[in-house]
Coordinates of C-alpha atoms and ligand atoms in Angstrom, one line a residue:
M219 CA -3.2 144.8 122.5
K220 CA -6.8 145.9 123.2
G221 CA -8.2 149.0 121.6
S222 CA -11.3 150.7 120.4
I223 CA -12.4 152.4 117.2
I224 CA -15.4 154.6 116.5
V225 CA -16.4 155.0 112.9
N226 CA -18.8 157.9 112.5
T227 CA -20.8 156.5 109.6
D228 CA -22.8 159.7 109.2
W229 CA -19.8 162.1 109.3
E230 CA -18.4 162.5 105.9
Q231 CA -15.0 164.2 105.5
G232 CA -14.6 164.6 101.8
V233 CA -13.8 162.4 98.7
I234 CA -10.8 160.1 98.6
N235 CA -9.7 160.8 95.1
K236 CA -9.5 157.6 93.2
N237 CA -6.2 158.8 91.7
I238 CA -4.6 158.0 95.0
Y239 CA -4.6 154.5 93.6
G240 CA -2.5 155.4 90.6
Q241 CA 0.4 153.5 89.2
F242 CA 3.8 154.2 87.6
A243 CA 5.5 152.3 84.7
E244 CA 8.9 153.4 83.6
H245 CA 11.3 152.2 80.9
L246 CA 13.3 150.6 83.6
G247 CA 14.5 147.0 83.8
R248 CA 11.6 144.6 82.9
C249 CA 8.7 146.9 83.7
I250 CA 7.8 147.9 80.1
Y251 CA 9.7 145.3 78.1
E252 CA 8.8 141.8 79.2
G253 CA 6.4 143.0 81.9
L254 CA 3.9 144.8 79.8
W255 CA 5.2 144.7 76.3
V256 CA 6.3 141.5 74.6
G257 CA 5.7 142.5 71.0
Q258 CA 3.3 141.1 68.4
E259 CA 5.6 138.2 67.5
S260 CA 5.8 136.9 71.0
P261 CA 4.5 133.4 71.9
I262 CA 3.1 135.0 75.1
P263 CA -0.5 135.9 74.3
N264 CA -0.8 139.6 73.6
T265 CA -2.9 142.3 72.1
D266 CA -0.9 144.2 69.6
G267 CA 2.2 143.4 71.7
I268 CA 0.8 144.1 75.1
R269 CA 0.7 141.0 77.3
N270 CA -2.8 139.8 78.0
D271 CA -2.2 138.0 81.4
V272 CA -0.7 141.1 83.0
V273 CA -3.4 143.4 81.6
E274 CA -6.2 141.1 82.9
A275 CA -4.6 141.0 86.3
L276 CA -4.1 144.8 86.5
K277 CA -7.7 145.5 85.3
R278 CA -9.0 144.0 88.5
L279 CA -7.3 146.8 90.4
N280 CA -9.3 149.5 88.7
I281 CA -6.2 151.5 88.0
P282 CA -7.4 155.1 87.7
V283 CA -4.2 156.7 86.3
L284 CA -0.9 155.5 84.9
R285 CA 2.3 157.6 84.9
W286 CA 4.8 157.0 82.1
P287 CA 7.6 157.0 80.7
G288 CA 9.6 157.8 83.8
G289 CA 11.1 158.6 86.3
C290 CA 14.6 159.5 85.5
F291 CA 14.0 158.0 82.0
A292 CA 11.6 160.8 81.2
D293 CA 14.3 163.5 81.3
E294 CA 16.3 161.4 78.7
Y295 CA 13.4 160.4 76.6
H296 CA 12.8 161.9 73.2
W297 CA 9.3 161.0 72.2
K298 CA 9.9 161.3 68.4
D299 CA 12.2 158.2 68.7
G300 CA 9.2 156.2 69.8
V301 CA 6.6 156.8 67.0
G302 CA 6.3 155.6 63.4
P303 CA 7.1 152.2 61.9
K304 CA 8.9 150.0 64.5
E305 CA 11.7 149.0 62.2
N306 CA 12.7 152.6 61.8
R307 CA 12.6 153.5 65.5
K308 CA 15.9 154.5 67.0
R309 CA 17.8 152.0 69.1
M310 CA 19.4 153.9 71.9
V311 CA 21.1 153.2 75.2
N312 CA 19.0 153.5 78.4
T313 CA 21.9 155.2 80.2
H314 CA 20.1 155.6 83.5
W315 CA 18.8 152.1 83.9
G316 CA 21.3 149.3 83.3
G317 CA 22.9 150.7 80.0
V318 CA 20.7 148.3 78.0
V319 CA 19.4 148.9 74.5
E320 CA 16.1 150.7 74.3
N321 CA 14.5 149.9 70.9
N322 CA 11.6 152.3 71.3
H323 CA 9.1 149.7 70.4
F324 CA 6.9 150.9 73.2
G325 CA 6.1 154.6 72.6
T326 CA 3.3 157.1 72.7
H327 CA 0.8 155.0 70.6
E328 CA 1.5 151.8 72.6
F329 CA 1.2 153.7 75.9
F330 CA -2.2 155.1 75.0
Q331 CA -3.3 151.6 73.9
L332 CA -2.2 150.2 77.3
C333 CA -4.2 152.9 79.1
E334 CA -7.2 152.0 77.0
L335 CA -6.9 148.3 77.8
L336 CA -6.6 149.2 81.5
N337 CA -9.2 151.9 81.4
A338 CA -6.7 154.2 83.1
E339 CA -6.1 157.9 82.5
P340 CA -2.7 158.5 81.0
Y341 CA -0.3 160.7 82.9
I342 CA 2.7 161.6 80.8
C343 CA 5.9 163.0 82.1
G344 CA 7.7 165.4 79.8
N345 CA 11.4 166.0 79.4
V346 CA 12.8 169.2 80.9
G347 CA 16.3 167.9 81.8
S348 CA 17.6 167.2 78.3
G349 CA 14.6 168.2 76.1
T350 CA 13.6 171.4 74.5
V351 CA 10.5 173.5 74.9
Q352 CA 9.7 172.8 71.3
E353 CA 9.9 169.1 71.8
M354 CA 7.6 169.1 74.7
S355 CA 5.1 171.4 73.0
E356 CA 5.1 169.3 69.9
W357 CA 4.4 166.2 71.9
V358 CA 1.3 167.8 73.3
E359 CA 0.3 168.9 69.8
Y360 CA 0.9 165.4 68.5
M361 CA -1.2 163.8 71.1
T362 CA -4.1 166.2 71.5
F363 CA -4.5 168.5 68.4
D364 CA -7.5 167.9 66.2
G365 CA -6.8 170.1 63.3
E366 CA -4.3 170.8 60.5
S367 CA -0.8 170.9 61.9
P368 CA 2.5 169.1 61.3
M369 CA 2.3 167.1 64.4
A370 CA -1.4 166.1 64.0
A371 CA -0.6 165.1 60.4
W372 CA 2.3 163.0 61.6
R373 CA 0.1 161.3 64.2
Q374 CA -2.4 160.5 61.4
E375 CA 0.3 159.1 59.2
N376 CA 1.3 156.9 62.1
G377 CA -2.2 155.4 62.2
R378 CA -4.1 157.5 64.7
E379 CA -6.7 159.7 63.1
K380 CA -8.3 161.4 66.1
P381 CA -6.3 162.9 69.0
W382 CA -6.2 161.2 72.3
K383 CA -7.6 162.8 75.5
L384 CA -4.7 163.7 77.8
K385 CA -5.4 165.1 81.2
Y386 CA -2.2 164.7 83.3
F387 CA 1.1 166.1 82.2
G388 CA 4.2 166.3 84.3
V389 CA 6.7 169.0 83.5
G390 CA 9.9 167.1 84.3
N391 CA 10.9 164.6 87.0
E392 CA 13.2 165.0 90.0
N393 CA 14.7 168.1 88.5
W394 CA 16.7 168.5 91.7
G395 CA 18.5 165.2 90.7
C396 CA 18.4 163.0 87.7
G397 CA 16.2 165.6 85.9
G398 CA 19.0 168.2 85.7
N399 CA 20.4 168.8 89.1
M400 CA 18.7 172.1 89.3
R401 CA 18.2 174.6 92.1
P402 CA 14.5 175.3 92.8
E403 CA 14.8 178.9 91.7
Y404 CA 16.1 177.7 88.3
Y405 CA 13.6 174.9 87.9
A406 CA 10.7 177.3 88.9
D407 CA 11.7 179.5 86.0
L408 CA 12.0 176.6 83.6
Y409 CA 8.6 175.3 84.8
R410 CA 7.0 178.6 84.1
R411 CA 8.5 178.6 80.6
Y412 CA 7.9 175.0 79.6
Q413 CA 4.3 174.8 80.9
T414 CA 3.4 177.9 78.8
Y415 CA 3.7 175.7 75.7
V416 CA 1.8 172.8 77.1
R417 CA -1.3 173.9 75.3
N418 CA -4.9 173.1 75.8
Y419 CA -6.1 172.1 72.3
G420 CA -9.9 172.0 71.6
D421 CA -11.7 170.9 74.7
N422 CA -8.7 168.9 76.0
R423 CA -7.7 170.4 79.4
I424 CA -4.3 169.6 80.8
Y425 CA -3.7 169.3 84.5
R426 CA -0.1 170.5 84.8
I427 CA 2.1 168.9 87.4
A428 CA 5.3 170.6 88.5
G429 CA 8.3 168.5 89.5
G430 CA 8.3 168.6 93.3
A431 CA 10.5 167.9 96.3
N432 CA 12.6 165.0 97.3
V433 CA 11.5 163.7 100.7
D434 CA 11.9 166.6 103.2
D435 CA 13.3 169.3 100.9
Y436 CA 10.8 171.9 102.1
R437 CA 12.7 174.7 100.6
W438 CA 11.9 173.2 97.1
T439 CA 8.2 173.3 97.8
E440 CA 8.4 176.8 99.2
V441 CA 10.2 178.2 96.2
L442 CA 8.1 176.4 93.7
M443 CA 4.8 177.5 95.3
R444 CA 6.0 181.1 95.7
E445 CA 7.4 181.4 92.2
A446 CA 5.1 179.2 90.1
G447 CA 2.2 178.0 92.3
Y448 CA -0.3 180.0 90.3
L449 CA 0.7 178.2 87.1
M450 CA 0.4 174.7 88.3
D451 CA -2.5 172.3 89.1
G452 CA -0.3 169.8 91.0
L453 CA 3.1 169.6 92.6
S454 CA 4.8 166.3 93.1
L455 CA 6.6 164.7 96.0
H456 CA 8.8 161.6 96.0
N457 CA 9.6 159.5 99.0
Y458 CA 10.7 155.9 99.1
T459 CA 10.7 153.6 102.1
V460 CA 14.3 152.5 102.4
P461 CA 15.3 150.4 105.4
G462 CA 19.0 151.0 106.1
T463 CA 20.4 153.8 104.1
W464 CA 20.5 154.6 100.3
E465 CA 24.2 153.6 100.4
A466 CA 23.6 150.4 102.4
K467 CA 20.1 149.2 101.5
R468 CA 18.6 146.0 102.9
Q469 CA 17.3 142.9 101.3
A470 CA 13.7 142.4 100.3
L471 CA 13.9 138.9 101.9
G472 CA 16.0 137.7 104.7
F473 CA 15.2 140.5 107.1
D474 CA 14.6 140.4 110.8
E475 CA 12.2 142.1 113.2
A476 CA 14.4 145.1 113.6
E477 CA 14.2 145.7 109.9
W478 CA 10.5 145.0 109.9
F479 CA 10.0 147.6 112.6
E480 CA 12.2 150.1 110.8
T481 CA 10.3 149.7 107.6
M482 CA 6.9 150.3 109.3
K483 CA 8.3 153.3 111.1
K484 CA 9.7 154.8 107.9
S485 CA 6.4 154.2 106.1
L486 CA 4.6 156.3 108.8
H487 CA 7.1 159.1 108.1
M488 CA 5.0 159.8 104.9
D489 CA 2.4 161.4 107.2
E490 CA 4.9 164.0 108.5
L491 CA 6.1 164.7 105.0
I492 CA 2.7 165.4 103.6
T493 CA 1.7 167.5 106.6
R494 CA 4.7 169.7 106.4
H495 CA 4.7 170.1 102.6
S496 CA 0.9 170.8 102.8
A497 CA 1.5 173.5 105.4
I498 CA 3.8 175.3 102.9
M499 CA 1.3 174.8 100.1
D500 CA -1.5 176.2 102.4
K501 CA 0.4 179.4 102.8
Y502 CA 0.3 180.1 99.0
D503 CA -2.8 178.2 98.2
P504 CA -5.2 178.2 101.1
D505 CA -8.1 177.0 99.0
K506 CA -6.1 173.9 98.2
R507 CA -6.5 174.3 94.4
V508 CA -3.1 172.7 93.8
G509 CA -2.9 169.0 94.4
L510 CA 0.0 167.3 96.1
I511 CA 0.9 164.5 93.8
V512 CA 2.9 161.8 95.4
D513 CA 3.9 160.3 92.1
E514 CA 6.6 158.0 93.4
W515 CA 6.5 156.0 96.6
G516 CA 7.0 152.5 97.8
T517 CA 9.7 150.2 99.2
W518 CA 13.2 150.2 97.8
F519 CA 15.4 147.2 98.7
L520 CA 18.6 145.7 97.4
T521 CA 18.0 144.2 94.0
E522 CA 17.3 140.5 93.9
P523 CA 20.7 138.6 93.9
G524 CA 21.7 137.5 90.4
T525 CA 19.7 140.2 88.7
N526 CA 20.9 143.3 86.9
P527 CA 21.4 146.0 89.7
G528 CA 20.1 148.6 87.2
F529 CA 16.8 146.8 86.9
L530 CA 15.6 147.3 90.5
Y531 CA 13.9 143.9 90.6
Q532 CA 12.9 143.0 94.2
Q533 CA 10.6 140.4 95.8
N534 CA 7.5 141.5 97.7
T535 CA 6.5 140.1 101.1
M536 CA 3.9 140.6 103.8
R537 CA 6.0 143.5 104.9
D538 CA 5.3 145.3 101.5
A539 CA 1.6 144.6 102.0
L540 CA 1.7 146.5 105.3
V541 CA 3.7 149.3 103.8
A542 CA 1.1 149.7 101.1
G543 CA -1.8 149.6 103.6
L544 CA -0.2 152.2 105.9
H545 CA 0.6 154.6 103.0
L546 CA -2.9 154.3 101.5
H547 CA -4.4 155.2 104.9
I548 CA -2.1 158.2 105.2
F549 CA -3.1 159.4 101.7
H550 CA -6.8 159.0 102.6
N551 CA -6.2 161.1 105.7
H552 CA -4.8 163.8 103.6
H553 CA -7.5 163.6 100.9
D554 CA -8.0 167.4 101.0
R555 CA -4.5 168.0 99.5
V556 CA -3.3 164.7 98.1
Q557 CA -5.1 164.3 94.7
M558 CA -3.0 161.6 93.2
T559 CA -0.3 159.1 94.1
N560 CA 1.6 156.6 91.9
I561 CA 3.3 153.6 93.5
A562 CA 6.6 152.7 92.0
Q563 CA 6.3 150.6 90.0
M564 CA 3.5 148.5 88.3
V565 CA 5.4 145.5 87.1
N566 CA 8.8 143.9 87.9
V567 CA 10.3 147.0 89.4
L568 CA 10.5 148.0 93.1
Q569 CA 7.2 147.5 95.0
A570 CA 5.4 145.9 92.1
M571 CA 1.9 144.6 91.7
V572 CA 2.9 141.8 89.4
L573 CA 6.1 139.9 88.7
T574 CA 6.8 138.0 85.5
E575 CA 9.3 135.4 84.4
G576 CA 9.0 134.5 80.7
P577 CA 5.3 133.5 80.2
A578 CA 4.7 133.1 84.0
M579 CA 3.1 135.8 86.1
L580 CA 2.4 136.2 89.8
L581 CA 0.5 138.6 92.0
T582 CA 2.4 140.1 94.9
P583 CA 1.0 140.8 98.4
T584 CA 1.0 144.5 97.4
Y585 CA -1.3 143.6 94.5
H586 CA -3.8 142.1 97.0
V587 CA -3.8 145.2 99.1
F588 CA -4.6 147.4 96.1
E589 CA -7.3 145.0 95.1
M590 CA -8.9 144.9 98.6
F591 CA -8.6 148.7 99.0
K592 CA -10.0 149.7 95.6
V593 CA -13.4 150.1 97.2
H594 CA -12.1 153.3 98.8
Q595 CA -11.7 154.9 95.4
D596 CA -13.8 158.1 95.1
A597 CA -15.6 157.2 98.4
Q598 CA -16.4 159.6 101.1
A599 CA -13.8 159.4 103.9
L600 CA -15.5 158.9 107.3
A601 CA -14.3 160.4 110.6
T602 CA -12.8 157.8 112.9
H603 CA -11.7 158.1 116.5
T604 CA -9.4 155.6 118.0
K605 CA -7.9 154.5 121.2
L606 CA -5.2 152.0 120.3
G607 CA -1.9 150.8 121.7
N608 CA 1.6 150.7 120.4
Y609 CA 3.9 148.2 118.8
E610 CA 7.0 148.5 120.9
Y611 CA 10.4 147.3 119.7
D612 CA 13.8 147.8 121.2
G613 CA 12.8 150.9 123.2
D614 CA 11.0 152.5 120.3
S615 CA 7.3 152.4 119.5
I616 CA 4.8 153.1 116.7
P617 CA 1.0 152.7 116.6
Q618 CA 0.1 149.0 116.2
V619 CA -3.1 149.4 114.2
S620 CA -4.0 151.8 111.4
V621 CA -7.6 152.2 110.3
S622 CA -9.4 154.0 107.5
A623 CA -13.1 154.1 106.8
S624 CA -15.1 155.3 103.8
K625 CA -18.6 155.3 102.4
A626 CA -19.0 154.3 98.8
Q627 CA -21.5 155.8 96.4
D628 CA -23.6 152.6 96.6
G629 CA -23.9 153.2 100.4
Y630 CA -21.5 150.4 101.4
I631 CA -19.2 151.3 104.3
H632 CA -15.7 149.9 104.0
I633 CA -13.2 149.8 106.9
S634 CA -9.6 148.8 106.3
L635 CA -7.3 147.8 109.1
C636 CA -3.6 147.1 109.3
N637 CA -2.0 145.3 112.3
V638 CA 1.8 146.0 111.9
H639 CA 2.8 143.9 114.9
P640 CA 4.5 140.7 113.6
G641 CA 3.7 138.7 116.7
E642 CA 0.6 140.1 118.5
S643 CA -3.0 140.2 117.6
A644 CA -5.1 143.2 118.2
N645 CA -8.5 142.8 120.0
L646 CA -10.6 145.7 118.9
N647 CA -14.0 147.0 119.8
L648 CA -15.4 148.8 116.8
E649 CA -18.5 151.0 117.0
L650 CA -20.4 151.9 113.9
R651 CA -21.8 155.1 115.2
G652 CA -24.7 156.7 113.4
L653 CA -25.8 153.5 111.7
E654 CA -29.4 152.7 112.6
E655 CA -29.3 149.1 111.5
V656 CA -26.3 147.0 110.8
K657 CA -27.2 144.5 108.1
E658 CA -24.7 142.2 106.4
I659 CA -21.0 142.4 107.2
S660 CA -18.3 140.6 105.3
G661 CA -14.5 140.6 105.6
V662 CA -11.4 139.8 103.6
V663 CA -7.9 139.3 105.1
L664 CA -4.4 139.2 103.8
V665 CA -2.3 137.5 106.5
S666 CA 0.6 135.1 107.0
D667 CA 2.4 133.6 109.9
E668 CA 5.8 134.6 108.5
M669 CA 7.1 138.1 108.0
Q670 CA 8.9 137.1 104.8
A671 CA 6.0 135.3 103.2
H672 CA 5.9 136.0 99.5
N673 CA 4.8 134.5 96.3
T674 CA 7.1 132.7 93.9
F675 CA 6.7 131.2 90.5
D676 CA 6.7 127.7 92.2
Q677 CA 4.3 128.8 94.8
P678 CA 2.4 131.7 93.4
E679 CA -0.5 131.6 95.9
R680 CA 1.4 131.4 99.2
V681 CA 0.1 134.8 100.1
K682 CA -3.5 135.4 99.0
K683 CA -6.7 136.8 100.3
A684 CA -9.1 134.8 102.4
A685 CA -12.4 135.4 104.0
F686 CA -12.2 137.2 107.4
T687 CA -14.5 135.9 110.0
S688 CA -12.8 136.8 113.3
F689 CA -15.4 139.2 114.4
Q690 CA -18.6 139.1 116.3
Q691 CA -21.4 141.6 115.9
Q692 CA -23.7 142.9 118.6
G693 CA -25.9 145.7 117.2
Q694 CA -23.6 148.5 116.2
R695 CA -20.6 147.0 117.9
L696 CA -18.1 144.6 116.5
D697 CA -15.5 142.6 118.5
I698 CA -12.6 142.0 116.1
V699 CA -9.5 140.0 116.5
L700 CA -7.0 141.3 114.0
P701 CA -4.2 138.7 113.6
P702 CA -0.5 139.7 113.7
M703 CA 0.8 141.3 110.4
S704 CA -2.5 141.4 108.7
V705 CA -4.5 143.7 106.4
V706 CA -8.3 143.4 106.7
M707 CA -11.1 144.9 104.8
L708 CA -14.6 144.9 106.2
A709 CA -17.7 145.7 104.1
I710 CA -20.9 146.8 105.7
A711 CA -23.9 146.6 103.4
P712 CA -26.3 149.6 103.3
Ligands
AHR1064 O1 11.4 154.6 90.4 C1 12.7 154.6 90.2 C2 13.4 155.9 90.1 O2 13.3 156.6 91.4 C3 12.7 156.9 89.2 O3 13.2 156.8 87.9 C4 13.2 158.2 89.7 O4 12.3 159.3 89.5 C5 13.4 158.0 91.2 O5 14.6 158.4 91.7

């Protein structure tokens, strides 16, 4: 395929909120336990129980915000079980995820410590489905109140003198499903009630996020915006990329080109979802005060054979890398409405950044995309114009190349490119319009010659970044050869 791209380097469109690069960690499978938390007694090197190797790797992603404790777990979680001396913490059953014992050793204090280690903003999801207003309100008091009160005193007794800063708070999760099977009218009323008691103590200001729609449930968004839009700062949206169907999911490995194509096409569906949900939000909130918070997205395949089906552990291939790149580009394009997203999930669950096995850890292809793309965080989106061909498969077609450009605060211009075709390069002519002088250009690529390429504990570096040099510069023009199934990041020095 031959194509052309114009990047208008002097035409800024607005900020790509860094929170688009947010993550999600749930008490699900081996995400929290084993993946992030090993306990102080573990031979795996840790800081107060939090594993050092995983934290070190994740720090390199500049994770802006971390959502916790769920997911479906959030609407079954009673935070009081997870504070105080560990030996007294309640052992309970994680009914939603595998029916395993949850010993509550990772709770509020441990979560804030993890966020501090990662330098990420905490985003806590409260329990509407099975929790009370009082429980939610006391949690906020426990975390953020700096005065004399029963919850502040309890926090101090538990070793934390000063309150934490908490910005993001979700009022329930998937309340149309695992969070209570509610109708939007009913949830909208509950949202209004619960959020009233999510107080701003002192100078702590909470950004309240209402539980939003599942995929294309536009009526949910309509009702929520109509009935409660004025009381929320954000409204969530969940959509997973599921080749096959929910009932008959496909494998993370062992797929063919038909499934590759289907996965890419389903990833691009995110654009339509955001456009249509945003249009409804625009009706009630034309100034775009309320952010669309895509706080769960990513691939969802059959669980890895031989693992607990309730643990949602799956491998991660070049296909996942392209899915990540396409989604991030779509989120950039909707930077006026999309203020945060949280890929599911950070470690060992679904489209993870990191996989662990005992003391071993590996970085997935998705990790590398997040690492390469972090330069877009809080940068100014630049207008691009493209003339590009399609990837055709079995009578169907999708755009072959996706591109996004931004200008960072230090003046660097970054251009990310995804070629979703598994067998064809893309020959691109890229014009850096508006740039008087093009100085140094460097590139990084994530590529493989196999769709299924992935990292294993035996071969942890099979898929990794490399320098990208397949371009030639003539003044403001670049001739680029984008290899099949590749993700590229170009950096143009100011
Ligand atoms: O991320 C896994 C699960 O997917 C979450 O717990 C839930 O919110 C969603 O259905």
